[in-house]
Amino acid sequence: MTLDGVRDDDEPREEAERPAGPAAVPPAPLTGVMALLRPRASWGQLIGGLLCVLVGFAVAVQVRSTKRDTTFATARQDELVGILADLGQRSERLRGDIRDLERTKAELQRDAQGGAALEEARKRATTYGILAGTLPAEGPGIRMVVQDPRGGVHAGGLLDALEELRDAGAEVVQVNEVRAGVGTYFLDARDGVQADGRTLRAPYTFLAIGDPHTMTTALNIPGGVVRTLQAAGATVSITPRAKVTVSAIRSP
Amino acid sequence: MTERTRAEAAGTERKGGGMIALIGLVIGVGLGLALHPDVPLWLQPYLPIAIVAALDAMFGGVRARLEGIFDEKVFVVSFLSNTVIAALIVFLGDELGVGSQLSTGVVVVLGIRIFSNAAGIRRKLFGA
């Protein structure tokens, strides 16, 4: 050992940027590097070299394994559990779909007269008719009455209410005598609001079929439809009902 | 030989030896590329952290050598203990449920150390 008792662990010294005084003038860069690289064999050196082999090996292996699969290798346990749960739910849902479709297929194959096919087609026609607004419908939902004594409610407010109801999962909506469909529009007119060519007058009554709780919550959120309408001078009352009957229909 | 030249000779001899380390590093990378082994599953979360700790120890070693205070024993011991402690901290964090945060913390601390070591090396080599 040529070390003259100078020992320090190689922890970095915490002092920051000390001024390079004249005493600390280093040798020229090249000679410094050359001196550093000059081989000097001793057990300590060999062990140090061995550790360097280990580091190089580990780096190469790690880089390789990181390159191989980046998606899940870096994810931690809880993230992986989340992903797994999502996948489980999805596959469960898809399995349910498969079961439904298998059952339909079996029924279709079983009856020769096409009774099941007819039944299926009727069911689908009814569903589409209700969604398109060509059939009357009834079910659980809400009744929302917008009283507008000051005439502050315009077409925009009614459209917002309709969109909010649709967002909240309303399947069928009727505004006064107008059944809302995909092409329903609201237009400001001189004596009220026009919807699909018919004039609506206050109070505006919305009948919506869907989950009453969800729709009520959606309408009542702070800054939402109800607050906006109230700011325009209207009073809004929402009543959930177990059975809402929507009788107005759209001509196909 | 005068006192002075003897001291200088000792000084140059004290430096040097980095070649072995460099060759070792190259051999290690070559081995890793040639053998491409799989990282065992239990080691996967800890290997990156251990590598960062090892890099820190290596930079510290280079700096100590440049400053003329290098000691093989200190290097070997600190190298091993740093890697093991870094991996242990992450392991403990995983057990406590704060593994990702703790490994981020360890990487940050080691990164700061690497930078300060690199600054020391730079000062020694280039005087700036």
CSV table of C-alpha atoms in Angstrom, one decimal:
chain,number,residue,atom,x,y,z
A,1,MET,CA,0.0,0.0,0.0
A,2,THR,CA,1.4,3.3,-1.0
A,3,LEU,CA,-1.2,5.2,0.8
A,4,ASP,CA,0.4,7.2,3.5
A,5,GLY,CA,-2.4,6.8,6.0
A,6,VAL,CA,-4.6,9.2,4.2
A,7,ARG,CA,-8.0,7.7,4.4
A,8,ASP,CA,-11.4,9.1,3.8
A,9,ASP,CA,-14.5,7.4,2.8
A,10,ASP,CA,-15.4,8.3,-0.6
A,11,GLU,CA,-18.5,10.1,0.4
A,12,PRO,CA,-18.9,13.3,-1.5
A,13,ARG,CA,-17.8,16.2,0.4
A,14,GLU,CA,-20.7,18.4,1.1
A,15,GLU,CA,-18.9,21.6,0.6
A,16,ALA,CA,-20.1,23.4,-2.5
A,17,GLU,CA,-17.9,25.0,-5.1
A,18,ARG,CA,-15.0,26.0,-3.1
A,19,PRO,CA,-12.9,28.7,-4.6
A,20,ALA,CA,-10.0,27.2,-6.6
A,21,GLY,CA,-7.1,28.8,-4.8
A,22,PRO,CA,-3.7,28.8,-6.3
A,23,ALA,CA,-2.7,25.8,-4.1
A,24,ALA,CA,-5.5,23.8,-5.7
A,25,VAL,CA,-4.3,24.2,-9.2
A,26,PRO,CA,-4.6,20.7,-10.7
A,27,PRO,CA,-2.3,19.1,-13.1
A,28,ALA,CA,-3.2,19.5,-16.8
A,29,PRO,CA,-6.2,17.4,-17.7
A,30,LEU,CA,-4.5,14.9,-19.9
A,31,THR,CA,-1.7,14.0,-17.4
A,32,GLY,CA,-4.3,13.7,-14.7
A,33,VAL,CA,-6.3,11.2,-16.8
A,34,MET,CA,-3.2,9.3,-17.8
A,35,ALA,CA,-2.1,9.0,-14.2
A,36,LEU,CA,-5.6,7.8,-13.3
A,37,LEU,CA,-5.5,5.1,-15.9
A,38,ARG,CA,-2.0,3.8,-15.2
A,39,PRO,CA,-2.4,0.2,-14.2
A,40,ARG,CA,-1.3,-0.7,-10.7
A,41,ALA,CA,-2.1,-4.2,-9.6
A,42,SER,CA,-2.9,-5.0,-6.0
A,43,TRP,CA,-5.7,-7.0,-4.3
A,44,GLY,CA,-7.7,-3.9,-3.6
A,45,GLN,CA,-7.4,-2.9,-7.3
A,46,LEU,CA,-8.5,-6.3,-8.4
A,47,ILE,CA,-11.5,-6.3,-6.1
A,48,GLY,CA,-12.4,-2.8,-7.3
A,49,GLY,CA,-12.1,-4.0,-10.9
A,50,LEU,CA,-14.4,-7.0,-10.0
A,51,LEU,CA,-17.0,-4.6,-8.6
A,52,CYS,CA,-16.8,-2.7,-11.8
A,53,VAL,CA,-17.4,-5.9,-13.8
A,54,LEU,CA,-20.4,-6.4,-11.6
A,55,VAL,CA,-21.7,-2.8,-12.2
A,56,GLY,CA,-21.2,-3.1,-16.0
A,57,PHE,CA,-22.9,-6.5,-16.0
A,58,ALA,CA,-25.9,-5.2,-13.9
A,59,VAL,CA,-26.3,-2.1,-16.1
A,60,ALA,CA,-26.3,-4.1,-19.3
A,61,VAL,CA,-28.7,-6.7,-17.9
A,62,GLN,CA,-31.0,-4.0,-16.5
A,63,VAL,CA,-31.0,-1.9,-19.7
A,64,ARG,CA,-31.9,-5.1,-21.6
A,65,SER,CA,-34.7,-6.1,-19.3
A,66,THR,CA,-36.1,-2.5,-19.3
A,67,LYS,CA,-36.1,-2.4,-23.1
A,68,ARG,CA,-37.9,-5.7,-23.3
A,69,ASP,CA,-41.1,-4.8,-21.5
A,70,THR,CA,-41.7,-1.2,-20.6
A,71,THR,CA,-45.4,-1.4,-19.9
A,72,PHE,CA,-45.6,-3.4,-16.7
A,73,ALA,CA,-42.0,-3.7,-15.6
A,74,THR,CA,-42.0,-0.3,-14.0
A,75,ALA,CA,-45.5,-0.5,-12.6
A,76,ARG,CA,-45.8,-1.1,-8.9
A,77,GLN,CA,-48.0,-3.6,-7.2
A,78,ASP,CA,-51.0,-1.4,-6.6
A,79,GLU,CA,-51.1,-0.2,-10.2
A,80,LEU,CA,-50.9,-3.8,-11.4
A,81,VAL,CA,-53.8,-4.8,-9.1
A,82,GLY,CA,-55.8,-1.9,-10.6
A,83,ILE,CA,-55.1,-3.0,-14.1
A,84,LEU,CA,-55.9,-6.6,-13.3
A,85,ALA,CA,-59.2,-5.6,-11.7
A,86,ASP,CA,-60.2,-3.5,-14.7
A,87,LEU,CA,-59.4,-6.4,-17.0
A,88,GLY,CA,-61.4,-8.8,-14.8
A,89,GLN,CA,-64.4,-6.5,-14.9
A,90,ARG,CA,-64.2,-6.1,-18.6
A,91,SER,CA,-63.9,-9.8,-19.3
A,92,GLU,CA,-66.8,-10.4,-16.9
A,93,ARG,CA,-68.9,-7.9,-18.9
A,94,LEU,CA,-67.9,-9.5,-22.2
A,95,ARG,CA,-68.7,-12.9,-20.8
A,96,GLY,CA,-72.2,-11.7,-20.0
A,97,ASP,CA,-72.6,-10.4,-23.5
A,98,ILE,CA,-71.5,-13.7,-24.8
A,99,ARG,CA,-74.0,-15.5,-22.6
A,100,ASP,CA,-76.8,-13.2,-23.9
A,101,LEU,CA,-75.9,-13.7,-27.5
A,102,GLU,CA,-75.5,-17.4,-27.1
A,103,ARG,CA,-79.0,-17.6,-25.6
A,104,THR,CA,-80.5,-15.5,-28.5
A,105,LYS,CA,-78.7,-17.7,-30.9
A,106,ALA,CA,-80.0,-20.9,-29.3
A,107,GLU,CA,-83.6,-19.5,-29.3
A,108,LEU,CA,-83.3,-18.5,-32.9
A,109,GLN,CA,-82.0,-22.0,-33.9
A,110,ARG,CA,-84.6,-23.8,-31.9
A,111,ASP,CA,-87.8,-22.4,-33.4
A,112,ALA,CA,-88.4,-23.2,-37.0
A,113,GLN,CA,-91.3,-20.9,-37.5
A,114,GLY,CA,-89.3,-17.9,-36.8
A,115,GLY,CA,-91.4,-16.9,-33.8
A,116,ALA,CA,-88.3,-16.1,-31.7
A,117,ALA,CA,-86.8,-14.1,-34.5
A,118,LEU,CA,-90.1,-12.2,-34.9
A,119,GLU,CA,-90.2,-11.6,-31.1
A,120,GLU,CA,-86.6,-10.4,-31.1
A,121,ALA,CA,-87.2,-8.1,-34.0
A,122,ARG,CA,-90.4,-6.7,-32.4
A,123,LYS,CA,-88.5,-6.1,-29.2
A,124,ARG,CA,-85.8,-4.3,-31.1
A,125,ALA,CA,-88.3,-2.3,-33.0
A,126,THR,CA,-90.0,-1.2,-29.8
A,127,THR,CA,-86.6,-0.2,-28.3
A,128,TYR,CA,-85.7,1.8,-31.4
A,129,GLY,CA,-89.2,3.3,-31.6
A,130,ILE,CA,-88.9,4.5,-28.0
A,131,LEU,CA,-85.5,5.9,-28.5
A,132,ALA,CA,-86.4,7.6,-31.8
A,133,GLY,CA,-89.6,9.0,-30.2
A,134,THR,CA,-92.1,7.4,-32.5
A,135,LEU,CA,-93.7,5.3,-29.6
A,136,PRO,CA,-95.1,6.4,-26.3
A,137,ALA,CA,-93.2,5.2,-23.3
A,138,GLU,CA,-93.5,5.0,-19.5
A,139,GLY,CA,-91.2,4.2,-16.7
A,140,PRO,CA,-89.5,5.7,-13.7
A,141,GLY,CA,-88.2,9.2,-14.1
A,142,ILE,CA,-88.7,12.8,-13.1
A,143,ARG,CA,-91.0,15.7,-13.8
A,144,MET,CA,-89.4,19.1,-13.9
A,145,VAL,CA,-91.4,22.2,-14.0
A,146,VAL,CA,-89.8,25.5,-14.9
A,147,GLN,CA,-91.9,28.5,-14.0
A,148,ASP,CA,-90.9,31.6,-15.9
A,149,PRO,CA,-92.9,34.6,-14.7
A,150,ARG,CA,-90.3,37.1,-15.9
A,151,GLY,CA,-89.7,35.6,-19.3
A,152,GLY,CA,-86.0,35.2,-18.6
A,153,VAL,CA,-85.7,31.6,-19.9
A,154,HIS,CA,-84.6,31.4,-23.5
A,155,ALA,CA,-84.0,28.6,-25.9
A,156,GLY,CA,-80.4,28.1,-24.7
A,157,GLY,CA,-81.6,27.4,-21.1
A,158,LEU,CA,-84.1,24.7,-22.3
A,159,LEU,CA,-81.5,23.1,-24.6
A,160,ASP,CA,-79.1,23.0,-21.6
A,161,ALA,CA,-81.7,21.3,-19.5
A,162,LEU,CA,-82.4,18.8,-22.3
A,163,GLU,CA,-78.7,18.0,-22.8
A,164,GLU,CA,-78.2,17.7,-19.0
A,165,LEU,CA,-81.0,15.2,-18.9
A,166,ARG,CA,-79.6,13.2,-21.8
A,167,ASP,CA,-76.1,13.2,-20.2
A,168,ALA,CA,-77.7,11.9,-17.0
A,169,GLY,CA,-79.1,9.0,-18.9
A,170,ALA,CA,-82.6,10.1,-19.7
A,171,GLU,CA,-83.9,7.8,-22.4
A,172,VAL,CA,-87.1,9.6,-23.3
A,173,VAL,CA,-87.8,13.3,-22.8
A,174,GLN,CA,-90.9,15.3,-23.4
A,175,VAL,CA,-91.0,19.1,-23.2
A,176,ASN,CA,-94.5,20.4,-22.9
A,177,GLU,CA,-96.2,18.7,-25.9
A,178,VAL,CA,-93.0,18.1,-27.8
A,179,ARG,CA,-91.3,14.7,-27.7
A,180,ALA,CA,-87.5,15.3,-27.8
A,181,GLY,CA,-85.7,13.4,-30.5
A,182,VAL,CA,-82.3,13.4,-32.1
A,183,GLY,CA,-83.2,16.4,-34.3
A,184,THR,CA,-85.0,18.5,-31.7
A,185,TYR,CA,-84.1,22.1,-31.7
A,186,PHE,CA,-85.0,25.2,-29.6
A,187,LEU,CA,-85.5,28.6,-31.1
A,188,ASP,CA,-86.2,31.9,-29.5
A,189,ALA,CA,-89.5,33.3,-30.8
A,190,ARG,CA,-91.4,36.4,-30.1
A,191,ASP,CA,-94.0,34.8,-27.8
A,192,GLY,CA,-91.8,32.1,-26.2
A,193,VAL,CA,-89.6,29.4,-27.4
A,194,GLN,CA,-90.1,27.3,-30.5
A,195,ALA,CA,-89.2,23.6,-30.4
A,196,ASP,CA,-89.5,21.5,-33.5
A,197,GLY,CA,-91.7,24.1,-35.1
A,198,ARG,CA,-94.2,24.3,-32.2
A,199,THR,CA,-94.3,27.2,-29.8
A,200,LEU,CA,-93.7,26.4,-26.1
A,201,ARG,CA,-95.0,28.7,-23.4
A,202,ALA,CA,-94.0,28.8,-19.8
A,203,PRO,CA,-94.3,27.0,-17.6
A,204,TYR,CA,-92.1,24.5,-19.3
A,205,THR,CA,-92.7,20.9,-18.1
A,206,PHE,CA,-90.0,18.3,-18.7
A,207,LEU,CA,-90.9,14.7,-18.4
A,208,ALA,CA,-87.9,12.4,-18.5
A,209,ILE,CA,-87.6,8.7,-18.1
A,210,GLY,CA,-84.4,7.4,-16.7
A,211,ASP,CA,-82.8,7.0,-13.3
A,212,PRO,CA,-84.5,9.7,-11.2
A,213,HIS,CA,-81.7,10.0,-8.6
A,214,THR,CA,-79.0,10.5,-11.3
A,215,MET,CA,-81.0,13.0,-13.2
A,216,THR,CA,-82.0,15.0,-10.1
A,217,THR,CA,-78.4,15.1,-9.0
A,218,ALA,CA,-77.2,16.1,-12.4
A,219,LEU,CA,-79.7,19.0,-12.7
A,220,ASN,CA,-78.9,20.2,-9.2
A,221,ILE,CA,-75.1,20.4,-9.3
A,222,PRO,CA,-73.7,23.8,-8.3
A,223,GLY,CA,-73.5,26.0,-11.4
A,224,GLY,CA,-75.7,23.5,-13.3
A,225,VAL,CA,-78.9,23.8,-15.1
A,226,VAL,CA,-81.2,24.6,-12.2
A,227,ARG,CA,-78.8,27.3,-10.8
A,228,THR,CA,-78.6,28.9,-14.3
A,229,LEU,CA,-82.3,28.9,-14.8
A,230,GLN,CA,-82.9,30.3,-11.3
A,231,ALA,CA,-80.4,33.1,-12.1
A,232,ALA,CA,-82.5,33.9,-15.1
A,233,GLY,CA,-85.5,34.4,-12.8
A,234,ALA,CA,-87.2,31.1,-13.1
A,235,THR,CA,-88.3,28.8,-10.4
A,236,VAL,CA,-87.6,25.1,-10.9
A,237,SER,CA,-89.2,22.2,-9.2
A,238,ILE,CA,-88.1,18.6,-9.7
A,239,THR,CA,-90.2,15.7,-8.6
A,240,PRO,CA,-89.0,12.1,-9.0
A,241,ARG,CA,-91.7,9.7,-9.9
A,242,ALA,CA,-92.0,5.9,-10.0
A,243,LYS,CA,-94.0,6.2,-13.2
A,244,VAL,CA,-93.7,8.9,-15.8
A,245,THR,CA,-95.9,8.6,-18.9
A,246,VAL,CA,-94.6,10.2,-22.1
A,247,SER,CA,-97.4,10.2,-24.5
A,248,ALA,CA,-96.3,12.7,-27.1
A,249,ILE,CA,-94.7,11.1,-30.2
A,250,ARG,CA,-92.7,12.2,-33.1
A,251,SER,CA,-94.0,11.4,-36.6
A,252,PRO,CA,-91.6,9.0,-38.2
B,1,MET,CA,16.7,10.2,-4.9
B,2,THR,CA,15.7,13.3,-3.0
B,3,GLU,CA,12.9,13.5,-0.6
B,4,ARG,CA,10.9,15.5,-3.1
B,5,THR,CA,11.2,13.2,-6.0
B,6,ARG,CA,10.4,10.3,-3.8
B,7,ALA,CA,7.2,12.0,-2.7
B,8,GLU,CA,6.3,12.8,-6.3
B,9,ALA,CA,6.9,9.2,-7.3
B,10,ALA,CA,4.6,8.1,-4.5
B,11,GLY,CA,2.1,10.6,-5.6
B,12,THR,CA,1.9,9.3,-9.2
B,13,GLU,CA,1.9,5.8,-8.0
B,14,ARG,CA,-1.0,6.5,-5.7
B,15,LYS,CA,-3.0,7.6,-8.7
B,16,GLY,CA,-3.3,5.1,-11.4
B,17,GLY,CA,-5.0,1.7,-11.3
B,18,GLY,CA,-8.1,3.2,-12.9
B,19,MET,CA,-7.4,1.1,-16.0
B,20,ILE,CA,-8.4,-2.1,-14.2
B,21,ALA,CA,-11.7,-0.5,-13.2
B,22,LEU,CA,-12.3,0.6,-16.8
B,23,ILE,CA,-11.4,-2.7,-18.2
B,24,GLY,CA,-13.7,-4.3,-15.6
B,25,LEU,CA,-16.5,-2.1,-16.6
B,26,VAL,CA,-16.1,-3.0,-20.3
B,27,ILE,CA,-15.9,-6.7,-19.5
B,28,GLY,CA,-19.0,-6.5,-17.4
B,29,VAL,CA,-21.0,-4.7,-20.1
B,30,GLY,CA,-19.7,-7.2,-22.6
B,31,LEU,CA,-20.7,-10.1,-20.4
B,32,GLY,CA,-24.1,-8.7,-19.8
B,33,LEU,CA,-24.7,-8.2,-23.5
B,34,ALA,CA,-23.3,-11.6,-24.4
B,35,LEU,CA,-25.1,-13.7,-21.8
B,36,HIS,CA,-28.2,-11.6,-21.6
B,37,PRO,CA,-29.5,-13.4,-18.5
B,38,ASP,CA,-33.0,-12.7,-17.0
B,39,VAL,CA,-33.2,-10.6,-13.9
B,40,PRO,CA,-34.7,-12.8,-11.3
B,41,LEU,CA,-38.2,-11.6,-10.3
B,42,TRP,CA,-37.3,-10.9,-6.6
B,43,LEU,CA,-34.4,-8.7,-7.7
B,44,GLN,CA,-36.3,-6.7,-10.3
B,45,PRO,CA,-37.5,-3.8,-8.1
B,46,TYR,CA,-34.1,-3.4,-6.4
B,47,LEU,CA,-31.6,-3.8,-9.2
B,48,PRO,CA,-32.0,-0.3,-10.7
B,49,ILE,CA,-31.6,1.4,-7.3
B,50,ALA,CA,-28.6,-0.8,-6.5
B,51,ILE,CA,-27.1,0.2,-9.8
B,52,VAL,CA,-27.6,3.9,-9.1
B,53,ALA,CA,-26.0,3.5,-5.7
B,54,ALA,CA,-23.1,1.6,-7.3
B,55,LEU,CA,-22.6,4.4,-9.8
B,56,ASP,CA,-22.5,6.9,-7.0
B,57,ALA,CA,-19.9,4.8,-5.2
B,58,MET,CA,-17.8,4.6,-8.4
B,59,PHE,CA,-18.0,8.3,-9.0
B,60,GLY,CA,-17.0,8.8,-5.4
B,61,GLY,CA,-14.1,6.4,-5.9
B,62,VAL,CA,-12.8,8.3,-9.0
B,63,ARG,CA,-13.1,11.6,-7.1
B,64,ALA,CA,-11.2,10.2,-4.1
B,65,ARG,CA,-8.5,8.9,-6.4
B,66,LEU,CA,-8.1,12.2,-8.1
B,67,GLU,CA,-7.9,13.9,-4.7
B,68,GLY,CA,-5.3,11.4,-3.7
B,69,ILE,CA,-7.3,10.0,-0.8
B,70,PHE,CA,-8.5,6.8,-2.3
B,71,ASP,CA,-8.5,3.7,-0.3
B,72,GLU,CA,-9.4,0.4,-1.8
B,73,LYS,CA,-10.9,-1.0,1.4
B,74,VAL,CA,-13.1,2.1,1.9
B,75,PHE,CA,-14.2,1.9,-1.7
B,76,VAL,CA,-15.1,-1.8,-1.6
B,77,VAL,CA,-16.9,-1.5,1.7
B,78,SER,CA,-18.8,1.6,0.8
B,79,PHE,CA,-19.7,0.2,-2.6
B,80,LEU,CA,-21.2,-2.9,-1.1
B,81,SER,CA,-22.9,-1.2,1.8
B,82,ASN,CA,-24.4,1.5,-0.4
B,83,THR,CA,-25.9,-0.9,-2.9
B,84,VAL,CA,-27.3,-3.1,-0.2
B,85,ILE,CA,-28.7,-0.2,1.9
B,86,ALA,CA,-30.3,1.4,-1.2
B,87,ALA,CA,-31.9,-1.9,-2.1
B,88,LEU,CA,-32.9,-2.4,1.6
B,89,ILE,CA,-34.6,1.0,1.7
B,90,VAL,CA,-36.7,0.2,-1.3
B,91,PHE,CA,-37.5,-3.2,0.1
B,92,LEU,CA,-38.6,-1.6,3.3
B,93,GLY,CA,-40.6,1.0,1.4
B,94,ASP,CA,-42.4,-1.7,-0.5
B,95,GLU,CA,-43.2,-3.5,2.7
B,96,LEU,CA,-44.6,-0.2,4.2
B,97,GLY,CA,-46.5,0.6,1.0
B,98,VAL,CA,-44.5,3.7,0.1
B,99,GLY,CA,-42.1,1.8,-2.2
B,100,SER,CA,-42.4,4.1,-5.2
B,101,GLN,CA,-42.1,7.3,-3.2
B,102,LEU,CA,-39.1,6.0,-1.3
B,103,SER,CA,-37.3,4.8,-4.4
B,104,THR,CA,-37.9,8.2,-5.9
B,105,GLY,CA,-36.3,9.7,-2.8
B,106,VAL,CA,-33.4,7.4,-2.9
B,107,VAL,CA,-32.8,8.1,-6.6
B,108,VAL,CA,-33.0,11.9,-6.0
B,109,VAL,CA,-30.4,11.7,-3.1
B,110,LEU,CA,-28.1,9.5,-5.1
B,111,GLY,CA,-28.4,11.7,-8.1
B,112,ILE,CA,-27.4,14.7,-6.0
B,113,ARG,CA,-24.4,12.8,-4.8
B,114,ILE,CA,-23.4,11.8,-8.2
B,115,PHE,CA,-23.6,15.3,-9.4
B,116,SER,CA,-21.5,16.6,-6.5
B,117,ASN,CA,-18.9,13.9,-7.1
B,118,ALA,CA,-18.9,14.7,-10.8
B,119,ALA,CA,-18.3,18.3,-9.9
B,120,GLY,CA,-15.3,17.3,-7.7
B,121,ILE,CA,-13.9,15.2,-10.6
B,122,ARG,CA,-14.4,18.1,-13.0
B,123,ARG,CA,-12.6,20.5,-10.6
B,124,LYS,CA,-9.7,18.1,-10.3
B,125,LEU,CA,-9.3,17.3,-14.0
B,126,PHE,CA,-10.0,20.7,-15.5
B,127,GLY,CA,-9.5,23.1,-12.6
B,128,ALA,CA,-12.9,24.6,-13.3
